[in-house]
XYZ file of C-alpha atoms in Angstrom:
625
model
C 0.000 0.000 0.000
C 1.354 3.407 -0.968
C 1.530 6.248 1.563
C -1.619 8.344 1.560
C 0.055 11.562 0.390
C 1.516 9.793 -2.671
C -1.845 8.299 -3.608
C -3.567 11.649 -3.182
C -1.034 13.599 -5.273
C -0.945 10.987 -8.043
C -4.698 10.881 -8.164
C -4.990 14.643 -8.412
C -2.383 14.838 -11.181
C -4.039 12.155 -13.276
C -7.527 13.566 -12.837
C -6.399 17.090 -13.714
C -4.714 15.965 -16.926
C -7.656 13.784 -17.973
C -10.176 16.544 -17.370
C -7.998 18.873 -19.426
C -7.810 16.401 -22.310
C -11.563 15.899 -22.230
C -12.072 19.621 -22.639
C -9.976 19.806 -25.789
C -11.553 20.074 -29.197
C -10.261 18.468 -32.367
C -8.697 21.738 -33.500
C -6.854 22.186 -30.207
C -5.087 18.846 -30.235
C -4.359 17.682 -33.810
C -1.069 16.206 -32.647
C -2.940 13.714 -30.483
C -4.669 12.179 -33.505
C -1.547 11.231 -35.421
C -0.226 7.753 -36.158
C -3.657 6.088 -36.181
C -4.025 5.879 -32.435
C -0.385 5.259 -31.562
C 0.499 8.520 -29.774
C 1.224 8.409 -26.061
C 1.391 10.872 -23.188
C 3.151 9.446 -20.174
C 3.273 10.487 -16.521
C 5.890 8.820 -14.400
C 6.689 8.921 -10.706
C 9.935 7.171 -9.772
C 9.181 7.021 -6.054
C 5.868 5.262 -6.646
C 7.493 2.969 -9.196
C 9.862 1.661 -6.516
C 6.965 1.077 -4.145
C 4.854 -0.858 -6.637
C 7.569 -2.571 -8.682
C 6.591 -6.073 -9.790
C 2.845 -5.616 -9.828
C 1.092 -6.479 -13.101
C -0.633 -3.925 -15.296
C -4.364 -3.413 -15.542
C -6.323 -1.207 -17.875
C -9.118 1.289 -17.685
C -10.374 3.340 -20.572
C -11.586 6.888 -20.833
C -13.390 8.057 -23.937
C -13.510 11.628 -25.150
C -16.695 11.949 -27.233
C -15.376 15.130 -28.855
C -12.121 13.528 -29.931
C -13.913 10.318 -30.930
C -10.977 8.321 -29.669
C -9.902 6.375 -26.623
C -7.627 7.287 -23.722
C -6.170 4.266 -21.966
C -5.030 4.612 -18.351
C -2.564 1.870 -17.448
C -2.139 1.149 -13.737
C 0.626 -1.337 -12.856
C -0.993 -2.440 -9.594
C -2.424 -5.763 -10.730
C -5.884 -7.079 -9.928
C -7.640 -5.176 -7.230
C -11.003 -4.483 -5.675
C -13.049 -1.361 -6.213
C -11.891 1.434 -3.966
C -14.253 4.099 -2.590
C -12.619 6.549 -4.993
C -13.374 4.290 -7.963
C -16.994 3.902 -6.984
C -17.358 7.615 -6.595
C -15.300 9.121 -9.391
C -13.317 6.381 -11.082
C -13.199 5.521 -14.731
C -15.962 3.007 -15.475
C -16.870 2.147 -11.864
C -18.033 -1.363 -11.109
C -21.473 -0.311 -9.966
C -24.449 0.190 -12.239
C -23.696 3.878 -12.818
C -20.991 3.882 -15.500
C -20.116 7.574 -15.552
C -17.458 8.636 -18.028
C -14.881 10.520 -16.024
C -15.237 14.201 -16.735
C -17.737 13.803 -19.582
C -20.984 13.895 -17.638
C -22.358 10.997 -19.696
C -23.656 7.672 -18.419
C -23.963 4.376 -20.186
C -27.533 3.341 -20.799
C -28.397 0.277 -18.727
C -29.360 -2.882 -20.606
C -33.032 -2.633 -19.629
C -34.167 -1.406 -23.045
C -32.190 -4.090 -24.870
C -33.552 -6.775 -22.553
C -37.124 -5.589 -23.092
C -36.851 -5.621 -26.886
C -35.126 -9.027 -26.961
C -37.563 -10.565 -24.493
C -40.545 -9.313 -26.468
C -39.164 -10.726 -29.716
C -38.727 -14.066 -27.922
C -42.522 -14.446 -27.900
C -41.937 -16.264 -31.182
C -40.108 -18.942 -29.210
C -42.995 -19.079 -26.743
C -45.355 -20.001 -29.595
C -43.083 -22.821 -30.715
C -42.748 -24.087 -27.161
C -46.512 -24.108 -26.740
C -46.926 -26.159 -29.910
C -44.206 -28.641 -28.959
C -45.762 -29.349 -25.587
C -49.392 -29.116 -26.681
C -49.156 -31.693 -29.413
C -47.376 -34.233 -27.200
C -50.278 -34.137 -24.740
C -53.056 -33.796 -27.306
C -51.907 -36.961 -29.096
C -52.674 -38.978 -25.947
C -56.131 -37.469 -25.278
C -58.891 -40.007 -25.854
C -61.304 -37.487 -27.361
C -58.713 -36.252 -29.863
C -57.822 -39.784 -30.963
C -61.488 -40.718 -31.293
C -62.317 -37.542 -33.256
C -59.395 -37.799 -35.666
C -59.643 -41.557 -36.341
C -63.434 -41.990 -36.527
C -63.728 -44.118 -33.432
C -60.328 -45.809 -33.170
C -58.801 -46.063 -29.703
C -55.197 -45.265 -30.646
C -53.150 -43.644 -33.378
C -50.805 -45.780 -35.403
C -47.166 -44.772 -35.100
C -47.353 -43.407 -38.668
C -50.401 -41.248 -37.895
C -48.915 -39.729 -34.744
C -45.547 -39.076 -36.364
C -47.248 -37.440 -39.370
C -49.132 -34.974 -37.166
C -45.873 -34.051 -35.456
C -43.613 -33.991 -38.491
C -45.848 -32.041 -40.892
C -45.324 -28.982 -38.707
C -41.581 -29.590 -38.852
C -41.660 -29.805 -42.640
C -43.302 -26.380 -42.655
C -40.650 -25.099 -40.257
C -37.941 -26.255 -42.658
C -39.521 -24.310 -45.526
C -40.087 -21.253 -43.334
C -36.479 -21.217 -42.154
C -35.179 -21.351 -45.732
C -37.330 -18.515 -47.058
C -36.669 -16.398 -43.972
C -33.162 -15.643 -45.217
C -34.544 -13.831 -48.240
C -37.233 -12.139 -46.157
C -34.728 -10.850 -43.607
C -32.482 -9.432 -46.309
C -35.179 -7.756 -48.379
C -37.770 -6.742 -45.774
C -35.670 -6.681 -42.628
C -35.667 -8.691 -39.414
C -38.571 -6.775 -37.899
C -40.979 -7.293 -40.812
C -39.966 -10.956 -41.056
C -41.027 -11.440 -37.444
C -44.396 -9.866 -38.267
C -44.907 -12.101 -41.315
C -43.993 -15.212 -39.335
C -46.475 -14.297 -36.607
C -49.341 -13.818 -39.074
C -48.668 -17.124 -40.853
C -48.510 -18.903 -37.495
C -51.881 -17.443 -36.485
C -53.455 -18.736 -39.714
C -52.082 -22.236 -39.149
C -53.300 -22.362 -35.554
C -56.799 -21.287 -36.622
C -56.939 -24.211 -39.068
C -55.787 -26.665 -36.398
C -58.244 -25.397 -33.820
C -61.148 -25.606 -36.272
C -60.061 -28.980 -37.695
C -62.964 -31.301 -38.479
C -60.786 -34.309 -39.175
C -57.330 -35.756 -39.635
C -56.776 -34.189 -43.085
C -57.579 -30.640 -41.985
C -55.289 -31.049 -38.987
C -52.474 -32.142 -41.290
C -53.096 -29.066 -43.479
C -52.993 -26.589 -40.602
C -49.840 -28.042 -39.089
C -47.378 -27.221 -41.933
C -48.848 -23.730 -42.377
C -48.198 -23.022 -38.714
C -44.781 -24.578 -39.219
C -43.848 -22.049 -41.897
C -44.580 -19.249 -39.425
C -42.575 -20.917 -36.662
C -39.681 -21.532 -39.064
C -39.535 -17.850 -39.998
C -39.645 -16.813 -36.346
C -37.025 -19.365 -35.277
C -34.497 -17.832 -37.670
C -35.396 -14.141 -37.581
C -35.773 -13.748 -33.798
C -32.245 -14.940 -32.785
C -30.788 -12.990 -35.700
C -32.639 -9.863 -34.587
C -31.550 -10.337 -30.968
C -27.904 -10.858 -31.907
C -27.798 -7.646 -33.955
C -29.258 -5.552 -31.141
C -27.149 -6.993 -28.340
C -23.825 -5.686 -27.001
C -21.210 -8.410 -27.094
C -20.856 -8.750 -23.310
C -24.449 -9.955 -22.931
C -25.209 -11.242 -26.430
C -25.364 -14.863 -25.326
C -27.720 -13.951 -22.515
C -30.081 -12.086 -24.823
C -30.192 -14.787 -27.495
C -30.771 -17.429 -24.812
C -34.039 -15.651 -24.029
C -35.328 -17.382 -27.173
C -34.637 -20.802 -25.663
C -36.007 -19.666 -22.305
C -39.256 -18.645 -24.008
C -39.425 -22.043 -25.716
C -39.042 -23.837 -22.392
C -41.695 -21.654 -20.760
C -44.055 -22.460 -23.630
C -43.395 -26.180 -23.246
C -43.962 -26.025 -19.495
C -47.196 -24.042 -19.818
C -48.512 -26.380 -22.499
C -47.910 -29.457 -20.353
C -49.928 -28.020 -17.500
C -52.625 -26.661 -19.821
C -53.011 -30.145 -21.296
C -53.241 -31.613 -17.820
C -55.867 -29.066 -16.746
C -58.076 -29.311 -19.842
C -57.941 -33.101 -19.786
C -59.046 -33.078 -16.153
C -61.725 -30.368 -16.225
C -63.089 -30.009 -19.778
C -65.230 -32.327 -21.832
C -65.570 -33.160 -25.505
C -63.474 -31.515 -28.187
C -62.737 -28.584 -25.859
C -60.091 -30.752 -24.185
C -57.865 -30.363 -27.243
C -59.259 -27.341 -29.089
C -58.569 -24.988 -26.171
C -54.861 -25.930 -25.858
C -54.359 -25.618 -29.611
C -56.109 -22.232 -29.731
C -53.932 -20.832 -26.940
C -50.926 -20.996 -29.276
C -52.339 -17.911 -30.976
C -52.063 -15.699 -27.888
C -48.305 -14.938 -27.989
C -48.357 -14.771 -31.795
C -51.092 -12.113 -31.740
C -49.252 -10.075 -29.105
C -46.014 -10.336 -31.088
C -47.693 -9.335 -34.357
C -49.180 -6.217 -32.781
C -46.082 -5.326 -30.770
C -43.721 -5.719 -33.721
C -44.939 -2.368 -35.010
C -43.263 -0.734 -32.005
C -39.955 -2.623 -32.172
C -36.872 -0.909 -33.638
C -35.318 -2.113 -36.864
C -31.986 -3.887 -36.676
C -29.303 -1.165 -36.918
C -27.112 -3.434 -39.025
C -29.906 -4.017 -41.534
C -30.627 -0.277 -41.651
C -26.998 0.463 -42.453
C -27.034 -2.185 -45.167
C -29.970 -0.344 -46.720
C -28.187 3.012 -46.524
C -30.519 4.330 -43.812
C -27.649 5.607 -41.708
C -29.516 8.233 -39.724
C -32.159 5.736 -38.582
C -29.464 3.224 -37.655
C -27.682 5.771 -35.498
C -30.946 6.654 -33.776
C -31.600 2.986 -32.952
C -28.078 2.540 -31.580
C -28.494 5.695 -29.509
C -31.764 4.450 -28.034
C -30.352 1.029 -27.223
C -26.849 1.899 -26.037
C -26.483 5.635 -25.583
C -29.393 6.913 -23.525
C -30.717 8.547 -26.691
C -27.456 10.424 -27.359
C -26.225 9.839 -30.925
C -22.837 11.327 -29.995
C -22.336 8.898 -27.146
C -18.843 7.374 -27.536
C -20.049 3.780 -27.438
C -22.700 4.533 -30.065
C -20.122 6.204 -32.314
C -17.684 3.334 -31.905
C -20.285 0.681 -32.713
C -21.695 2.711 -35.597
C -18.256 3.162 -37.178
C -17.414 -0.495 -36.628
C -20.531 -1.671 -38.467
C -20.008 0.838 -41.298
C -16.434 -0.349 -41.721
C -17.554 -3.952 -41.855
C -20.231 -3.215 -44.454
C -17.785 -1.287 -46.631
C -15.293 -4.154 -46.544
C -17.935 -6.760 -47.313
C -19.451 -5.060 -50.340
C -16.565 -6.270 -52.480
C -17.223 -9.892 -51.528
C -21.006 -9.911 -51.248
C -22.651 -13.309 -51.596
C -25.676 -13.438 -53.888
C -26.662 -17.117 -53.850
C -26.885 -19.930 -51.337
C -24.368 -21.993 -53.317
C -21.669 -19.434 -52.515
C -22.050 -20.238 -48.816
C -20.056 -23.404 -49.438
C -17.253 -21.585 -51.215
C -14.279 -19.648 -49.955
C -13.573 -18.758 -46.362
C -17.160 -18.812 -45.068
C -17.590 -22.529 -45.681
C -16.114 -23.516 -42.329
C -18.527 -21.317 -40.422
C -21.522 -22.585 -42.364
C -20.509 -26.178 -41.642
C -20.106 -25.448 -37.928
C -23.449 -23.643 -37.813
C -25.209 -26.534 -39.536
C -23.483 -29.095 -37.318
C -24.484 -27.446 -34.071
C -28.122 -27.306 -35.187
C -28.076 -30.955 -36.273
C -26.410 -31.962 -33.028
C -29.074 -30.117 -31.049
C -31.652 -32.485 -32.514
C -29.474 -35.588 -32.181
C -29.377 -35.060 -28.435
C -32.855 -36.586 -28.526
C -34.475 -33.704 -26.669
C -37.444 -33.421 -29.001
C -37.961 -37.160 -28.819
C -38.562 -36.569 -25.116
C -40.692 -33.451 -25.621
C -42.909 -34.682 -28.468
C -43.555 -38.099 -27.005
C -43.034 -37.436 -23.292
C -46.367 -38.928 -22.134
C -45.729 -42.081 -24.177
C -42.170 -42.327 -22.865
C -43.250 -41.917 -19.253
C -45.925 -44.514 -19.879
C -43.173 -46.852 -21.092
C -41.194 -46.272 -17.895
C -44.055 -47.588 -15.780
C -46.521 -44.713 -15.324
C -49.678 -46.357 -16.618
C -52.331 -43.720 -15.905
C -52.919 -41.132 -18.631
C -53.253 -38.285 -16.135
C -50.181 -39.496 -14.233
C -48.097 -39.447 -17.405
C -49.318 -35.906 -18.146
C -48.374 -34.910 -14.591
C -44.883 -36.388 -14.984
C -44.599 -34.517 -18.272
C -45.609 -31.273 -16.541
C -42.845 -31.739 -13.983
C -40.480 -32.310 -16.888
C -41.478 -28.909 -18.273
C -40.791 -27.167 -14.954
C -37.312 -28.696 -14.795
C -36.688 -27.559 -18.362
C -37.473 -23.943 -17.450
C -35.511 -23.885 -14.193
C -32.409 -25.421 -15.767
C -32.422 -22.799 -18.534
C -32.069 -19.927 -16.051
C -28.351 -20.575 -15.274
C -27.577 -20.336 -18.990
C -29.271 -16.946 -19.221
C -27.296 -15.663 -16.248
C -23.873 -17.137 -16.929
C -23.476 -18.335 -20.521
C -21.434 -15.200 -21.290
C -19.139 -16.052 -18.382
C -18.851 -19.790 -18.997
C -18.306 -19.472 -22.723
C -19.901 -21.514 -25.489
C -17.383 -24.370 -25.651
C -17.429 -25.354 -21.990
C -21.216 -25.152 -21.892
C -21.630 -27.364 -24.953
C -19.056 -29.953 -23.874
C -20.305 -30.333 -20.313
C -23.930 -30.479 -21.442
C -23.205 -33.196 -23.998
C -21.444 -35.331 -21.387
C -24.268 -34.943 -18.855
C -26.893 -35.839 -21.458
C -24.913 -38.800 -22.743
C -24.496 -40.297 -19.279
C -28.185 -39.843 -18.441
C -29.493 -41.281 -21.712
C -27.224 -44.323 -21.694
C -27.973 -44.987 -18.025
C -31.734 -44.744 -18.585
C -31.495 -47.092 -21.570
C -29.469 -49.678 -19.652
C -31.852 -49.610 -16.679
C -34.903 -49.985 -18.927
C -33.237 -52.825 -20.825
C -32.051 -54.732 -17.754
C -35.014 -54.185 -15.438
C -37.890 -53.940 -17.921
C -39.827 -56.592 -19.757
C -40.290 -56.365 -23.525
C -43.936 -56.901 -24.478
C -45.029 -57.586 -28.059
C -47.827 -55.434 -29.465
C -50.121 -55.946 -32.480
C -48.446 -55.198 -35.789
C -44.980 -56.191 -34.606
C -44.497 -53.208 -32.288
C -42.924 -53.609 -28.853
C -43.145 -51.782 -25.561
C -41.430 -51.930 -22.185
C -43.293 -53.131 -19.104
C -41.750 -51.661 -15.933
C -44.704 -52.393 -13.648
C -42.797 -55.108 -11.830
C -39.903 -52.865 -10.775
C -41.032 -49.485 -9.457
C -37.577 -48.499 -8.196
C -36.027 -48.941 -11.639
C -38.983 -47.122 -13.184
C -38.538 -44.080 -10.962
C -34.772 -44.120 -11.487
C -35.296 -44.016 -15.260
C -37.621 -41.044 -14.866
C -34.995 -39.240 -12.768
C -32.416 -39.873 -15.500
C -34.782 -38.388 -18.079
C -35.284 -35.323 -15.882
C -31.505 -34.920 -15.498
C -31.089 -35.289 -19.249
C -33.589 -32.476 -19.823
C -31.748 -30.288 -17.292
C -28.448 -30.994 -19.050
C -29.924 -29.926 -22.370
C -31.653 -26.855 -20.954
C -28.476 -25.171 -19.699
C -26.274 -26.105 -22.652
C -27.376 -27.199 -26.107
C -30.777 -25.572 -25.756
C -29.561 -21.948 -25.616
C -26.162 -22.427 -27.299
C -27.785 -24.146 -30.253
C -29.380 -20.784 -31.057
C -26.573 -18.518 -29.810
C -23.650 -19.938 -31.774
C -25.113 -19.850 -35.320
C -26.595 -16.388 -34.772
C -23.241 -14.814 -33.885
C -20.554 -16.419 -36.050
C -21.447 -15.131 -39.529
C -20.345 -11.852 -41.149
C -23.069 -9.390 -42.013
C -22.892 -10.015 -45.758
C -24.079 -13.629 -45.341
C -25.749 -13.538 -41.940
C -29.337 -13.814 -43.168
C -28.704 -16.542 -45.734
C -26.332 -18.548 -43.548
C -28.553 -18.387 -40.475
C -31.540 -19.490 -42.550
C -29.553 -22.514 -43.762
C -28.446 -23.513 -40.261
C -31.966 -23.079 -38.883
C -33.382 -25.102 -41.773
C -30.926 -27.876 -40.878
C -32.302 -27.814 -37.343
C -35.860 -28.253 -38.584
C -34.877 -30.904 -41.116
C -33.362 -33.099 -38.428
C -36.176 -32.194 -36.065
C -38.453 -33.628 -38.760
C -36.291 -36.741 -39.071
C -36.259 -37.283 -35.306
C -40.020 -36.740 -35.132
C -40.517 -39.394 -37.813
C -38.140 -42.066 -36.557
C -38.562 -41.865 -32.775
C -42.022 -43.512 -32.645
C -40.687 -46.277 -34.866
C -37.526 -46.623 -32.749
C -39.536 -46.773 -29.530
C -41.793 -49.412 -31.079
C -38.946 -51.497 -32.514
C -35.793 -51.159 -30.412
C -37.442 -49.756 -27.243
C -34.654 -49.034 -24.714
C -32.083 -48.949 -27.518
C -33.532 -45.554 -28.492
C -32.089 -44.011 -25.330
C -28.680 -45.612 -25.838
C -28.570 -44.383 -29.441
C -29.122 -40.746 -28.476
C -26.708 -41.070 -25.551
C -23.991 -42.218 -27.931
C -24.711 -39.235 -30.183
C -24.175 -36.909 -27.213
C -20.709 -38.307 -26.508
C -19.722 -37.895 -30.165
C -20.911 -34.286 -30.062
C -18.697 -33.508 -27.074
C -15.625 -34.754 -28.955
C -16.473 -32.725 -32.072
C -16.880 -29.515 -30.067
C -13.527 -30.051 -28.345
C -11.628 -30.249 -31.631
C -13.521 -28.021 -34.050
C -15.554 -25.286 -32.335
C -13.709 -22.066 -31.345
C -14.821 -19.911 -28.418
C -16.855 -16.819 -29.341
C -17.864 -15.260 -26.031
C -17.100 -11.587 -25.501
C -16.499 -10.835 -29.184
C -18.467 -8.412 -31.319
C -20.202 -9.731 -34.419
C -17.623 -7.900 -36.525
C -14.708 -9.486 -34.619
C -15.800 -13.000 -35.631
C -13.672 -12.477 -38.749
C -10.595 -12.787 -36.552
C -11.888 -15.728 -34.518
C -12.107 -17.765 -37.701
C -8.838 -16.412 -39.114
C -10.331 -14.744 -42.154
C -8.965 -11.221 -41.842
C -5.747 -9.443 -40.983
C -5.618 -8.017 -37.483
C -4.455 -4.640 -38.743
C -7.908 -3.149 -39.194
C -8.487 -0.073 -37.120
C -11.734 -1.102 -35.529
C -9.942 -3.803 -33.545
C -8.722 -1.128 -31.118
C -9.116 -2.197 -27.547
C -12.180 -0.717 -25.943
C -14.429 -1.624 -23.025
C -17.982 -2.823 -23.326
C -20.425 -0.730 -21.291
C -22.284 -3.797 -20.071
C -19.217 -5.627 -18.838
C -19.593 -3.811 -15.525
C -22.272 -6.303 -14.550
C -19.511 -8.869 -14.266
C -17.150 -6.315 -12.684
C -14.688 -6.902 -15.483
C -13.954 -5.716 -18.968
C -13.655 -8.082 -21.878
C -11.315 -10.808 -20.626
C -9.149 -10.663 -23.735
C -8.574 -6.949 -23.333
C -8.753 -6.027 -19.666
C -7.665 -7.491 -16.375
C -9.869 -5.355 -14.147
C -12.737 -2.933 -14.105
C -11.874 -0.799 -11.136
C -9.688 2.144 -10.287
C -6.821 1.982 -7.871
C -4.508 4.914 -7.417
C -1.472 3.757 -9.338
C 1.694 5.642 -10.082
C 2.017 5.542 -13.858
C -0.412 6.486 -16.603
C -0.294 6.173 -20.368
C -2.790 8.033 -22.483
C -3.045 6.180 -25.767
C -4.974 7.979 -28.493
């Protein structure tokens, strides 16, 4: 610890010089703008250097909005806690008030960004409602009787067709959404997806037979497919890099909430309603979030990156100011982000991609492959096998009552929601790689264990038509253990591959291909979702417990692939992904080190740039311009 008089004098000297620099105009200090940001002003105190020799450096940054450049204060005192001085007057204090020293400006809190991203995630809520609703509706006696003209059960082909026709529509919707997002923008694409979804739900709710139900399902699927691509893309382009993963994971959180609500709605309507209302009411409720989203979309801002692509620069700057600058277009963070996006667009115009075939050519091919792989892997975890056919699966594990299986499914939905919350809070701290690897291992262990227990302790019973099922009625302990393994599997997915499956593809592509590439990766998700929806009933009927072992093995393979092929992307701006994938020289000016205004919530700057986020009265300062 330095003597008090040294700390006080050093502090006063640094603050005086910084306040003076902040008061300068461009005309008053042209010499400070030379050499592309390589000029330095240095204060040095030999006595303090001897006292603090050996301590490591840490950075803080001060931005002069009039100079439009950065001033870096380097303090060689290592990692330290926030001092009272830092909380009161320091540069970027760790508390929620991020006052720029001497500028009088404050960073806008993330509340506005959260609100916009959460509202857009209503599209995910609609998909979650459908996923959970249909799994319960397929087991309702009245629905089966109404759709099959008096039969007591669906065939495996009939049930899989009802599920998979929606997924076929989702595949088509995801593909066309790339063109919609480029031509009409992310915001209008969300509106179009909502309206198409509403139409499809109306047809399902009013269905007078199996054919009409199978017509309404793919129409609703087209709407869901458009939303599933455009919403994460929209969220990623609004979000600051420090909390981008958190904001995109709101999409997955909304999906899990929809699934949970649908399970309990199915349980309630099956218990308390009669006739066709038992299944028409749950299906109709899918319209609620879609209607709210369609109306509310009119009040959402356009993506600033899309606006700049269209040459609507003034509107883009206004959106950035509202989201990140407390409405101030001259806010330093707004200016920095605006210039960064403009630079990226200018560089990309020379290599613009005009067809989907070009996505597999040149340097972007690797990213497209990784984006497609992560979406395929998300489905090969087997999660939607559990969600679509949860009541049937719980019935196979020994829960014979229809209401009991719906209750177990409802508990499954609650676990899904609760386990997603840690990802929202900490995915930007954990990173994408660790989250994906750990989740794959947890899921693999749970699936394989459940399959082995069902195979060893259950009895295979032959059904008419050559189908098979597992009878666990003679071993309740093994039955309950299998259910616990399924619950743990769902929790493992919810914190890892659920959110990261949407985060990673939405953030790795350059702006010139982002819409097309994201539509391709999302379409791959729906294609394999369709495949899983088709084959799982057949697998359950033919290889029974082997279904669980198959998906468990897929999870272990996924963990290995992520270890060797997927780079970490946390804490990087969308424009900096060029460097992550080694596709651009690191000499571009916008790579200058700068803090993120939202990093204060973690009490640290970007980990690749800064070692601390607090002020401690050091003895040496460098002002790098």
